[in-house]
Coordinates of C-alpha atoms in Angstrom, one line a residue:
Chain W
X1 CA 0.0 0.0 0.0
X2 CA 1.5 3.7 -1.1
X3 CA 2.1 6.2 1.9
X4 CA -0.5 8.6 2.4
X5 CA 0.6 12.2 2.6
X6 CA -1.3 15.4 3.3
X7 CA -0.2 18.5 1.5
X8 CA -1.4 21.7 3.0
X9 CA -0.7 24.7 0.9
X10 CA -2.7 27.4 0.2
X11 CA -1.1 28.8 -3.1
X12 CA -2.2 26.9 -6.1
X13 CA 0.8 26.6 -8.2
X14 CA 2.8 25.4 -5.1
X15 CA 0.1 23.0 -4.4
X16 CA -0.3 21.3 -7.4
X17 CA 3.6 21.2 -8.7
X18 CA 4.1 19.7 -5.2
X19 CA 1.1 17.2 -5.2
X20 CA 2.3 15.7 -8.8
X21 CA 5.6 15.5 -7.8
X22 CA 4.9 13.4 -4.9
X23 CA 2.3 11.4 -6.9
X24 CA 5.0 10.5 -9.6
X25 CA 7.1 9.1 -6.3
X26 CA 4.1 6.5 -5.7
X27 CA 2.4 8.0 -2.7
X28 CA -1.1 8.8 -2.5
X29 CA -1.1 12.4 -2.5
X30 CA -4.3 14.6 -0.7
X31 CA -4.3 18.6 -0.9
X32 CA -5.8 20.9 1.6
X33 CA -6.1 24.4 1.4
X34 CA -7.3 25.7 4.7
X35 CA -6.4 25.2 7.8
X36 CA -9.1 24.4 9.8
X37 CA -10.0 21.7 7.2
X38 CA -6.7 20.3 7.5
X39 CA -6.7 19.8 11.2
X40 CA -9.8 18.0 11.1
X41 CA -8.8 15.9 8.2
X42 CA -5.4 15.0 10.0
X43 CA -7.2 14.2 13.3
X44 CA -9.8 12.1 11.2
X45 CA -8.2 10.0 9.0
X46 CA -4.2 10.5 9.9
X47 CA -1.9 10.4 7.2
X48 CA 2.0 9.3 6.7
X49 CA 3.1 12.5 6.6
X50 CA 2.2 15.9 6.8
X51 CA 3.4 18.6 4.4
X52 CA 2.7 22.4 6.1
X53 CA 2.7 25.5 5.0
X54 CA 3.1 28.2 7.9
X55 CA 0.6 31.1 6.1
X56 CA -2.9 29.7 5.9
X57 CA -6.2 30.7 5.8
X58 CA -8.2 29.7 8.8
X59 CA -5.7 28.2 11.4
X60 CA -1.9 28.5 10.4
X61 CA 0.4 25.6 10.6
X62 CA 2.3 26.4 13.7
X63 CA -1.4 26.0 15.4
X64 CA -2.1 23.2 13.7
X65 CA 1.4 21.9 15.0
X66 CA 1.5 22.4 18.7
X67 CA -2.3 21.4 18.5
X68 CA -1.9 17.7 17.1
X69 CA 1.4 17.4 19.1
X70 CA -0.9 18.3 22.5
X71 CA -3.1 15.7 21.6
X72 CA -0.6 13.5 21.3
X73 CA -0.7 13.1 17.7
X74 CA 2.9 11.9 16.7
X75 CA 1.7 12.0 12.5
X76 CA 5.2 13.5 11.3
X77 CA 5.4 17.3 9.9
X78 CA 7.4 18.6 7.3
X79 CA 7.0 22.4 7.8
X80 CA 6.9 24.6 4.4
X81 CA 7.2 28.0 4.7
X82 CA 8.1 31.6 2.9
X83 CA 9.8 32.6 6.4
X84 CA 13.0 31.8 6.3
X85 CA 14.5 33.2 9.4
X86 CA 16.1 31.4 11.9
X87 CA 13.3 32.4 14.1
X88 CA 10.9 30.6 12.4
X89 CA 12.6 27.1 11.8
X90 CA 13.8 27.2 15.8
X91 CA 9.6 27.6 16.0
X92 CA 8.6 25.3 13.8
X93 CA 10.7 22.3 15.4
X94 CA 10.3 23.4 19.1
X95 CA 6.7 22.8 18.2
X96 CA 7.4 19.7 17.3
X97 CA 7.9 19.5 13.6
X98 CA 9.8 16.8 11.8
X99 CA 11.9 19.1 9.7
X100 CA 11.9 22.7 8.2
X101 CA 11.9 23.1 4.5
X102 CA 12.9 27.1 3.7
X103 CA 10.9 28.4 0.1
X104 CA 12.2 28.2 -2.7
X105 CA 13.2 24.6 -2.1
X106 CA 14.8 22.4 -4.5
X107 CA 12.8 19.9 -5.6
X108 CA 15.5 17.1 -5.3
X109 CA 15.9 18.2 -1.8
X110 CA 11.3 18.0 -1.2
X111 CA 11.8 14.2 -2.0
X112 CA 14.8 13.3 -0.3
X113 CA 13.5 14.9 3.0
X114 CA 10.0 13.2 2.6
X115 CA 11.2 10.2 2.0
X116 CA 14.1 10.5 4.8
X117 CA 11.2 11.3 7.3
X118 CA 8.7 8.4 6.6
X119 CA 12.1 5.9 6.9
X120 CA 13.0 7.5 10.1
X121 CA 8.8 7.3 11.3
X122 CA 8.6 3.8 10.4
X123 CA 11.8 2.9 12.2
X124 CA 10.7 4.8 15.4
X125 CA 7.4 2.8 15.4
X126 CA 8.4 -0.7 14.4
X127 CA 9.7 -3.3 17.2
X128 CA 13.1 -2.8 17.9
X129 CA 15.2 -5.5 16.0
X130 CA 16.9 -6.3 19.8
X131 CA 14.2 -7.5 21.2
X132 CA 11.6 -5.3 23.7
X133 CA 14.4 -5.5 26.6
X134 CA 17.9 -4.9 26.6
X135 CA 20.3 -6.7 29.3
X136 CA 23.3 -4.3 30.6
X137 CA 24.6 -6.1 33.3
X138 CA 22.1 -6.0 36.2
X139 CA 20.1 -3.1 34.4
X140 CA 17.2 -3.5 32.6
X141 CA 16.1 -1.3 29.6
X142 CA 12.1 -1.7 28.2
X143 CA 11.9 -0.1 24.6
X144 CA 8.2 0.0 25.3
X145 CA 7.8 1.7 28.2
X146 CA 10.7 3.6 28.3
X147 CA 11.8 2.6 31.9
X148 CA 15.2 1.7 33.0
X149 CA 15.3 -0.8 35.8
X150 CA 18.2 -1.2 37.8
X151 CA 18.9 -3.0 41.2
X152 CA 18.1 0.3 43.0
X153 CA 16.0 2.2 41.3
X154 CA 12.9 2.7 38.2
X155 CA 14.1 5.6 35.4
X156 CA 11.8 6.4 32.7
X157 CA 14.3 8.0 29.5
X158 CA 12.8 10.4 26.9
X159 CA 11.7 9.6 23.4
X160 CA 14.9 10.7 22.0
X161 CA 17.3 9.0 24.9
X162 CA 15.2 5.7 24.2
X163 CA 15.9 6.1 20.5
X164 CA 19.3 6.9 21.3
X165 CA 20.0 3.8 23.1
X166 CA 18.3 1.7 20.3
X167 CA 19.9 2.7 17.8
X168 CA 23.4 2.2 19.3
X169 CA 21.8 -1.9 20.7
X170 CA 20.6 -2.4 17.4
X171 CA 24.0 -2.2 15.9
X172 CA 25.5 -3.3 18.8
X173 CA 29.5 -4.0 18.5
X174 CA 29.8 -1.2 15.5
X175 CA 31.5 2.4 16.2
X176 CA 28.2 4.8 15.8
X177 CA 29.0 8.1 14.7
X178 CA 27.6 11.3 16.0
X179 CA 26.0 12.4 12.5
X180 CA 24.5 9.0 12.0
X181 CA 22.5 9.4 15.0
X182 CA 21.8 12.6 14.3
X183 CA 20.4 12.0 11.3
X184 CA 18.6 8.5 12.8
X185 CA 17.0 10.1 15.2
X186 CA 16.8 13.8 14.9
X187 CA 17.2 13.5 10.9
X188 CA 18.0 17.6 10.1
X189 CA 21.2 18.3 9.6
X190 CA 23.1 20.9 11.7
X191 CA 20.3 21.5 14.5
X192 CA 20.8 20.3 16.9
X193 CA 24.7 20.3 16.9
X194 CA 26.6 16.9 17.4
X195 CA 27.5 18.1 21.1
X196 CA 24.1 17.6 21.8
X197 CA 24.6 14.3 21.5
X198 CA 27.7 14.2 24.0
X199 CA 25.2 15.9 26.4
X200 CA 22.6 12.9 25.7
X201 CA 25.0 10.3 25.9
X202 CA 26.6 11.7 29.5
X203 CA 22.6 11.6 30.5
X204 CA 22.2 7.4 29.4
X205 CA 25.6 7.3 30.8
X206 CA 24.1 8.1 34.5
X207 CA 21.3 6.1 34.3
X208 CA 23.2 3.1 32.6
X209 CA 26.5 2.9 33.9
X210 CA 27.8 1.2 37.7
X211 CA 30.1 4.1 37.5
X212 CA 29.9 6.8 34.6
X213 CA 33.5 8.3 34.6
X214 CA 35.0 4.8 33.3
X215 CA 32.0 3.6 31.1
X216 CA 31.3 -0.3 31.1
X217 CA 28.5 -0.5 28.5
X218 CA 28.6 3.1 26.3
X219 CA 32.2 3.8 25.0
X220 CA 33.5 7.0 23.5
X221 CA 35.2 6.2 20.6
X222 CA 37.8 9.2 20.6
X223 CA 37.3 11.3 16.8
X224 CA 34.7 9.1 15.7
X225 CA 31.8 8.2 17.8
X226 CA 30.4 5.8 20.6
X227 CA 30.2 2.2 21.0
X228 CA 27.4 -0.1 22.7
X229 CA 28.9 -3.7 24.1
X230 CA 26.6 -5.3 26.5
Chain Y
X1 CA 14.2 45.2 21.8
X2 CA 16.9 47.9 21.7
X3 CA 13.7 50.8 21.6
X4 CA 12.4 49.5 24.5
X5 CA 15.5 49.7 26.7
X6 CA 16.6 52.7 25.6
X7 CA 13.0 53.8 26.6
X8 CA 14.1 52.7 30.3
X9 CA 16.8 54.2 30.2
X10 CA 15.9 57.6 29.2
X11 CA 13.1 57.5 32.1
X12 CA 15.6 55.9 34.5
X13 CA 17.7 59.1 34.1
X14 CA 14.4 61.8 33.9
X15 CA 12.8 60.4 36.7
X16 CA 16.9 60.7 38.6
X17 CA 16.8 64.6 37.2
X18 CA 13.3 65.0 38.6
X19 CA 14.0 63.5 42.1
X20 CA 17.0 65.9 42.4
X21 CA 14.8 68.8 41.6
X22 CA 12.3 67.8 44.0
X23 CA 15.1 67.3 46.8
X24 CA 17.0 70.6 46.1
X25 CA 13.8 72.6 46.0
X26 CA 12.9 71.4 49.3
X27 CA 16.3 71.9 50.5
X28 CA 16.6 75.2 49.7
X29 CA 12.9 76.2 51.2
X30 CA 13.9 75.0 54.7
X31 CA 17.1 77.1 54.6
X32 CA 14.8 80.1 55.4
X33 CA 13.3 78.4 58.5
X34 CA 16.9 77.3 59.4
X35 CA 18.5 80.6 59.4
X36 CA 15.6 82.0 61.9
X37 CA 15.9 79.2 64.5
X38 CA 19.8 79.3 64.2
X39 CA 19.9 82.9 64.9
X40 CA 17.7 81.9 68.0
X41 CA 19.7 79.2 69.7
X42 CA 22.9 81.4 69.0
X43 CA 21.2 83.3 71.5
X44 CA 20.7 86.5 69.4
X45 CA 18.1 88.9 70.7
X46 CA 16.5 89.7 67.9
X47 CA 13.9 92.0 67.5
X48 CA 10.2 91.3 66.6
X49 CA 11.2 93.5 63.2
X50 CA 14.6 92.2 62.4
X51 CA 12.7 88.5 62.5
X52 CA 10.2 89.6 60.8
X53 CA 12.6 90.9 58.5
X54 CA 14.4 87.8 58.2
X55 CA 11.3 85.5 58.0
X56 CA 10.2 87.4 54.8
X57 CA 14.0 87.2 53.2
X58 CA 13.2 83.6 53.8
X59 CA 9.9 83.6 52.2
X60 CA 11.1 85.4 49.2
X61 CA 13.8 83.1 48.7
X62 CA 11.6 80.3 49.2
X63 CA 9.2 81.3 46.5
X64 CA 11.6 82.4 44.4
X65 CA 13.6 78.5 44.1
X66 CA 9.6 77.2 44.5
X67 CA 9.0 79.4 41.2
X68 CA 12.1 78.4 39.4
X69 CA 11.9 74.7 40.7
X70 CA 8.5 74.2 39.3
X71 CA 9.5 75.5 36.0
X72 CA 12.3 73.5 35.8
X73 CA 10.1 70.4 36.6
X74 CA 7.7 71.3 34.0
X75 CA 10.3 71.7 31.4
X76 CA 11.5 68.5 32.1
X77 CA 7.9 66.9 32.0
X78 CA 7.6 68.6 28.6
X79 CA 10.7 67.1 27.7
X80 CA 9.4 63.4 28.7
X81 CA 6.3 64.2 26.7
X82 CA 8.2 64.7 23.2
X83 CA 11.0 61.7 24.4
X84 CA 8.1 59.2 25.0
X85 CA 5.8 60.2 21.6
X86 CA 8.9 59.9 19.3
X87 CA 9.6 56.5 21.1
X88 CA 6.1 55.7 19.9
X89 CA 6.3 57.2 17.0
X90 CA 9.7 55.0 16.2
X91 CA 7.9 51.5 17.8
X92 CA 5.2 52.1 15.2
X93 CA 7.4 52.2 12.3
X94 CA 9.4 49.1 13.5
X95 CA 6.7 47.5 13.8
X96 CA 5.1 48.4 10.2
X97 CA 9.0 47.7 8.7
X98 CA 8.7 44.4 10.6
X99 CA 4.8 43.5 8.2
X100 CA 6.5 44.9 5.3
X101 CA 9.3 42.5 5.5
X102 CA 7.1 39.5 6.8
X103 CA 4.7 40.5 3.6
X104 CA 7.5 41.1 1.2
X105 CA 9.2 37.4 2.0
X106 CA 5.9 35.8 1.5
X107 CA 4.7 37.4 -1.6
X108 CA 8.4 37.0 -3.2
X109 CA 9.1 33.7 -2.5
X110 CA 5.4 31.6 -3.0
X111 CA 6.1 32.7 -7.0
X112 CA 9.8 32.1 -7.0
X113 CA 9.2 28.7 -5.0
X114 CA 6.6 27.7 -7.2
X115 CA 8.3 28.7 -10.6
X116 CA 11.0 26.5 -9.5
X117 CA 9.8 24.0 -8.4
X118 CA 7.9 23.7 -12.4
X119 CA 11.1 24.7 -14.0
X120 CA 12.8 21.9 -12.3
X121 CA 10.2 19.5 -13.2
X122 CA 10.6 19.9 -16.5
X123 CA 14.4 20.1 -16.1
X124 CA 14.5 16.3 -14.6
X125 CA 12.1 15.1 -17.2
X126 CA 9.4 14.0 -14.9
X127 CA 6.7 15.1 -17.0
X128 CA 6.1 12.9 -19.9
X129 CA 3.0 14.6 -20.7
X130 CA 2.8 17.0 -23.4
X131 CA -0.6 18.9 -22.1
X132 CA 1.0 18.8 -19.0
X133 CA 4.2 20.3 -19.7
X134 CA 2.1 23.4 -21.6
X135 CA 0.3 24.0 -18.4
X136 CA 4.0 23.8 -16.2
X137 CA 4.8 26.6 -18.2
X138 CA 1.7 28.6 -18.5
X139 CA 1.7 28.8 -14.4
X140 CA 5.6 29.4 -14.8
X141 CA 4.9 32.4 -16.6
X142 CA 1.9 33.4 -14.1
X143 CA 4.1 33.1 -11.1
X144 CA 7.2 35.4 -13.1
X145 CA 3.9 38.0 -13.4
X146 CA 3.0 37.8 -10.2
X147 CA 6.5 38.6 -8.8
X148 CA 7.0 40.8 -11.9
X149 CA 3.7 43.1 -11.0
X150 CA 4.9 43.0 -6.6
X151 CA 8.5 44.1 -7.6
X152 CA 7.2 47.0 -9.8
X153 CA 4.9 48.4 -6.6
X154 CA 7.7 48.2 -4.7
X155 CA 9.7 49.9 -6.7
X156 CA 6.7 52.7 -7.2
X157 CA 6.3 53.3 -3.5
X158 CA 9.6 53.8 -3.2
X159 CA 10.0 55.9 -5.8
X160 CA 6.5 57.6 -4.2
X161 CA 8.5 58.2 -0.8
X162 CA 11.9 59.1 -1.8
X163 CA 11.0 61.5 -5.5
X164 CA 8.2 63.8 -6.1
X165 CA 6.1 62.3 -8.8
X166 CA 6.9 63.2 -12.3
X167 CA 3.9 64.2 -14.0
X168 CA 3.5 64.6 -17.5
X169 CA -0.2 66.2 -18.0
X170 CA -2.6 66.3 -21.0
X171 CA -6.0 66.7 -21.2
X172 CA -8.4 63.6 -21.6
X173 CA -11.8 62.1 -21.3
X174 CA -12.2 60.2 -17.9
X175 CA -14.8 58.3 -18.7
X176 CA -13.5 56.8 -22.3
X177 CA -10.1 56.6 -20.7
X178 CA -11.8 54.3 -17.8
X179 CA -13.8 52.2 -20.3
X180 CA -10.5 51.4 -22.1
X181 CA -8.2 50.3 -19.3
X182 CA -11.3 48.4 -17.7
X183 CA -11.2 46.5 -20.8
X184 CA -7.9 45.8 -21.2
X185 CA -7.5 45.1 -17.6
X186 CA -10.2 42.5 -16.9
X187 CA -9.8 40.7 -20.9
X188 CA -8.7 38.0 -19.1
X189 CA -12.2 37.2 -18.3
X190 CA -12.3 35.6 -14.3
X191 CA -14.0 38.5 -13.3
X192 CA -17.6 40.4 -13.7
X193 CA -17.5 44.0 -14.4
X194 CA -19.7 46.5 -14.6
X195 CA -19.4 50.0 -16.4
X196 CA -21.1 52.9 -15.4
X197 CA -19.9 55.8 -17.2
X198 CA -21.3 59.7 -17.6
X199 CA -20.4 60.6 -21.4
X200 CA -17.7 63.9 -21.2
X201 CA -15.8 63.9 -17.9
X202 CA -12.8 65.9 -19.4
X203 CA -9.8 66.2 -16.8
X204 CA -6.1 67.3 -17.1
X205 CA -4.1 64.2 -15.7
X206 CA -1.0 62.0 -16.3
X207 CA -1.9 58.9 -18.1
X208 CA 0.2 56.5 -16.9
X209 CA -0.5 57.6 -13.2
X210 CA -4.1 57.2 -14.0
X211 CA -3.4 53.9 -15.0
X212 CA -1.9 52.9 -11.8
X213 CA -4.0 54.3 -10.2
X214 CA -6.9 52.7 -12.0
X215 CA -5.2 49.1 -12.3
X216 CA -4.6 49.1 -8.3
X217 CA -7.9 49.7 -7.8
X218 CA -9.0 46.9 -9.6
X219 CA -6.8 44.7 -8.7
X220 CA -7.9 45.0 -5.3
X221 CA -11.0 44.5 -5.8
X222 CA -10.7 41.1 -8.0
X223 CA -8.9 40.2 -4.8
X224 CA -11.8 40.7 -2.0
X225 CA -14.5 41.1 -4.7
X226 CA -15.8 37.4 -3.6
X227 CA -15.8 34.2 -5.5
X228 CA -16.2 34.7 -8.5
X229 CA -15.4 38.8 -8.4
X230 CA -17.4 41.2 -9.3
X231 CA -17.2 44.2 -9.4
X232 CA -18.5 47.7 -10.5
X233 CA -16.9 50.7 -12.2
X234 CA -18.4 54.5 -11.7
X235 CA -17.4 57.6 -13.5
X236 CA -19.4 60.6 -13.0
X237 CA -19.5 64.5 -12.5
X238 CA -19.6 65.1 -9.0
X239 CA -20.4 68.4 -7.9
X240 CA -17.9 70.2 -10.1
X241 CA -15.3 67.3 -9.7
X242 CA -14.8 64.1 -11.9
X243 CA -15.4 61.2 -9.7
X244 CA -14.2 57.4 -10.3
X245 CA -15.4 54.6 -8.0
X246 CA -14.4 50.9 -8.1
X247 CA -16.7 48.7 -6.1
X248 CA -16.8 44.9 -5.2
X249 CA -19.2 42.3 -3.8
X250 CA -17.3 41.1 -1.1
X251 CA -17.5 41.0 2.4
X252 CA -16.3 44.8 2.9
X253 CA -13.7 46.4 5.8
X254 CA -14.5 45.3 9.2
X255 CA -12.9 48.3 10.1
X256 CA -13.6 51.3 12.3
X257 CA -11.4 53.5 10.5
X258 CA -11.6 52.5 6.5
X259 CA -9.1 55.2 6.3
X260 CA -6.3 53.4 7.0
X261 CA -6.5 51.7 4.2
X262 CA -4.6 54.4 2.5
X263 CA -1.4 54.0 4.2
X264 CA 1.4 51.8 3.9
X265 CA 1.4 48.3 4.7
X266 CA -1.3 48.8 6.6
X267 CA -4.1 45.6 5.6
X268 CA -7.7 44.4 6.4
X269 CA -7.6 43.6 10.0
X270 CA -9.8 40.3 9.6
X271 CA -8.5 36.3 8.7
X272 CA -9.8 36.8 5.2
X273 CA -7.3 39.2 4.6
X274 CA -4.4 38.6 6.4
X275 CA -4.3 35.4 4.4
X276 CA -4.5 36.8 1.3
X277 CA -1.6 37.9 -1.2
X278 CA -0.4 41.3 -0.8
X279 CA 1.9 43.2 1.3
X280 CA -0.9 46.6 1.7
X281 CA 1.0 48.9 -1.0
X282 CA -1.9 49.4 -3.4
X283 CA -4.7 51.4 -1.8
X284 CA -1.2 53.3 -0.6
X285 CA 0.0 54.1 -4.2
X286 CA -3.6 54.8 -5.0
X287 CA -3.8 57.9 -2.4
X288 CA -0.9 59.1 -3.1
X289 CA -0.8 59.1 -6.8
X290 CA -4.3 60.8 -6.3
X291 CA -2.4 63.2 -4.4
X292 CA -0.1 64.1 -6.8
X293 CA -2.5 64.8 -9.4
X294 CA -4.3 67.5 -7.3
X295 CA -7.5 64.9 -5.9
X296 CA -8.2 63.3 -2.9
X297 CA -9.8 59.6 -2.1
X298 CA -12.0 58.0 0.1
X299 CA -12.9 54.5 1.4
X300 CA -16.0 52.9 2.5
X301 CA -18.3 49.7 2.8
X302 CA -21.0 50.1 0.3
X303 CA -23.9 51.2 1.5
X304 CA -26.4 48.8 -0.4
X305 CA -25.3 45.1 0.3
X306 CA -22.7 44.1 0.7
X307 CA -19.1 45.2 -1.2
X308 CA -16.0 47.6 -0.4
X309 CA -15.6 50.8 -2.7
X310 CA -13.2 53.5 -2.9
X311 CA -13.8 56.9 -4.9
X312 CA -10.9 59.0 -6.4
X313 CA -12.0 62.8 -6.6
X314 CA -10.0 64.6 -9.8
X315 CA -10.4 68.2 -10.1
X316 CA -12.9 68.7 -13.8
X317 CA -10.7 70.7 -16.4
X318 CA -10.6 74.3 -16.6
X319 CA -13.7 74.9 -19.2
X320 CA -12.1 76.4 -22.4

């Protein structure tokens, strides 16, 4: 069955270029030119993917964002939008957006992100290819739940530490670079910076490790990356 | 902001200057009183004149820095007055810069994203379709129009604000110069239009400005004329002045003052508009063209149904 994606654009042209390119890709392509319709049409029948535009009539996409996303709705967004300040692309992925295309976009560029977005969804919501638990020594780790069981304590992680931690179990044994998780998990390139991850792994390291200065389980490998041996 | 600290800053200091005002007036008002009750406990034996005498030098003195103290006060309170209305003054314009640029991004790039975005269609070969391929380019051309027709009224206001207008003047018929660039302007035929002309409204104008004028107008109201527009077209004598008023169907201004219209950047307060194309330069270009040309306009919601319509006042030609 093709992916189903909801473009929301208000300007015709845009609209319709978009819509055929996507349709030539093999998706099943639905337009939507207000706001208010869109909303309801994401909330009733929720697509693959979301294409926004920012400047609609009725409610604008930011709305419609940090709406779905308070409902809990995790459908993915790929923000559009004329406003290409910085201001706006820190806005549109605070709210929760998937990624931030800038107009004009390059049309090469449209299809790589979309299709970069529905890999990284459908890898986020299939089973983890480890198994629901992972075993680090006498720690537990549920993929599920997102809690961390050790002898001492219950942890739950956050979407993006659990995500973290199974993408590095997954391919357990292999030197991970920074950019690859970046891109895994986050999947834009250059926000947030790599050093975010450091921060994230010094986070898993606490909850994981017997003792987090001299790491058992999640190694730094120096100039490259990091390294998960159970 | 930066306006809004300096703002702070400027009071911090006035409201410092008026508090040392206030502190040496009072200062120098009790020096009177001082000088009799130090006199006193020196143990001088004055007499009931001499105190007297030095109770009125005290008095004087005190109204004297009381005068001078409240005149310096006001002054600075004056001062405070013009500070904080150019502050306004300077928020407002930040803040209409800030819509012009919003405006100006949005109505630049939607045609230059979409024209790409065709162009590169075609470039990759991913339309096999020959109809198809037409149409790409047909909207291509629309889109280059589009940014074509918002570059050139940006480039008119700014030649509005920074040049006086050059005029070149000759004498014409309103009403058959209307009916013409009506025609041409709407041949497209995705709108509804309706002439109403009086025969003979001679004027002395600038063609090209008229034009402007005229095709702004229009423009406009195609835009909030409804679905599908419609809209009417009035030249008349008016009471010893040749009138021409553009009318749509639409919803009209919810909007207390339909004056505002007429100045920059300034658009239609309600969703409809705000999510319309346009950065609020026409109606702008409109007045002050109209201006230039020794008239005056005027804005208002029809006053039978519904509909927006705006009247351009030209003086009549000198009869020969």
């Amino acid at each position: 069955m093709p992916e189903r994606l909801l473009v929301v654009e208000d300007e015709k042209h845009l609209a319709e270029v978009i819509v055929d390119n996507l349709e030539i890709e093999g998706y099943e392509v639905h337009l939507e030119s207000n706001g208010d319709l869109a909303l309801t049409s994401i909330r009733e029948n929720p697509p693959d993917l979301v294409l926004l535009d920012v400047m609609l009539p009725g409610l604008d996409g930011f709305s419609i964002c940090s709406k779905l996303r308070e409902e809990n709705n995790r459908v993915p967004i790929l923000f559009l939008t004329a406003k290409g300040g910085d201001d706006d692309r820190v806005r549109g992925l605070s709210l929760g957006g998937d990624d931030y295309l800038p107009k004009p976009f390059d049309l090469r560029e449209l299809i790589l992100r979309v299709k970069a977005i529905l890999r990284r969804h459908k890898w986020t919501e299939s089973p983890p290819t480890t198994g629901q638990r992972l075993q680090l020594g006498e720690t537990t780790v549920d993929f599920a739940t997102y809690i961390v069981k050790t002898h001492e304590r219950e942890i739950e992680l956050s979407t993006k530490e659990i995500l973290i931690l199974r993408f590095l179990a997954e391919r357990k044994g292999e030197v991970i670079t920074r950019d690859e998780i970046l891109d895994k998990v986050w999947g834009y390139t250059a926000f947030p910076t790599t050093r975010t991850i450091d921060n994230f792994i010094v986070r898993l390291r606490r909850v994981l490790e017997p003792d987090p200065q001299n790491p058992r389980y999640i190694h730094t490998i120096r100039g490259s990356g990091y390294r998960l041996t159970p | 902001m930066r306006s809004r600290s300096m703002l702070i800053l400027y009071s911090s200091v006035v409201l410092v200057l008026i508090a040392l005002l206030s502190w040496w007036v009072y200062f120098f008002t009790q020096q009177g009183k001082l000088l009799v009750v130090r006199a006193t406990q020196a143990g001088a034996e004055l007499t009931p004149e001499q105190a007297e005498a030095v109770r009125d030098a005290a008095a004087r003195s005190m109204r004297m820095f009381l005068f001078e103290g409240g005149f310096l006060i006001a002054l600075l309170l004056v001062g405070v007055y013009m500070i904080i209305r150019s502050m306004r003054r300077e928020v407002l314009l930040h803040r209409q810069q800030r819509n012009l640029l919003s405006a100006v991004t949005h109505e630049l790039k939607s045609p230059v994203a979409s024209a790409k975005l065709y162009v590169q269609s075609l470039l990759l070969g991913r339309v096999k379709d020959e109809e198809k391929r037409k149409r790409y380019l047909e909207h291509t051309e629309e889109d280059l129009d589009r940014l074509d027709q918002m570059v050139e009224r940006l480039l008119e206001s700014a030649r509005i604000t920074t040049d006086r207008v050059q005029l070149s003047l000759e004498p014409l018929d309103l009403s058959d110069f209307a009916r013409k660039t009506v025609a041409d302007l709407t041949k497209r035929g995705d709108v509804e239009v309706e002439i109403l002309t009086e025969e003979n409204v001679p004027i002395v104008s600038d063609p090209s400005a008229l034009e402007t004028i005229l095709s702004n107008l229009i423009a406009n109201a195609i835009k909030y004329g409804g679905q599908p527009p419609r809209i009417q077209v009035q030249v008349s004598n008016n009471a010893g002045r040749a009138q021409l008023r553009v009318r749509d169907f639409g919803p009209g201004l919810q909007e207390t003052r339909p004056e505002r219209v007429f100045e920059p950047f300034v658009r239609g307060e309600n969703e409809l508009v705000k999510n319309r194309p346009g950065v609020g330069l026409g109606l702008y270009l409109v007045a002050e063209l109209t201006r230039a040309l020794g008239g005056s306009v005027r804005a208002q919601n029809a006053e039978h149904g519904t509909g927006f319509a705006v009247q351009v006042f030209l003086p009549l030609a000198p009869k020969a």
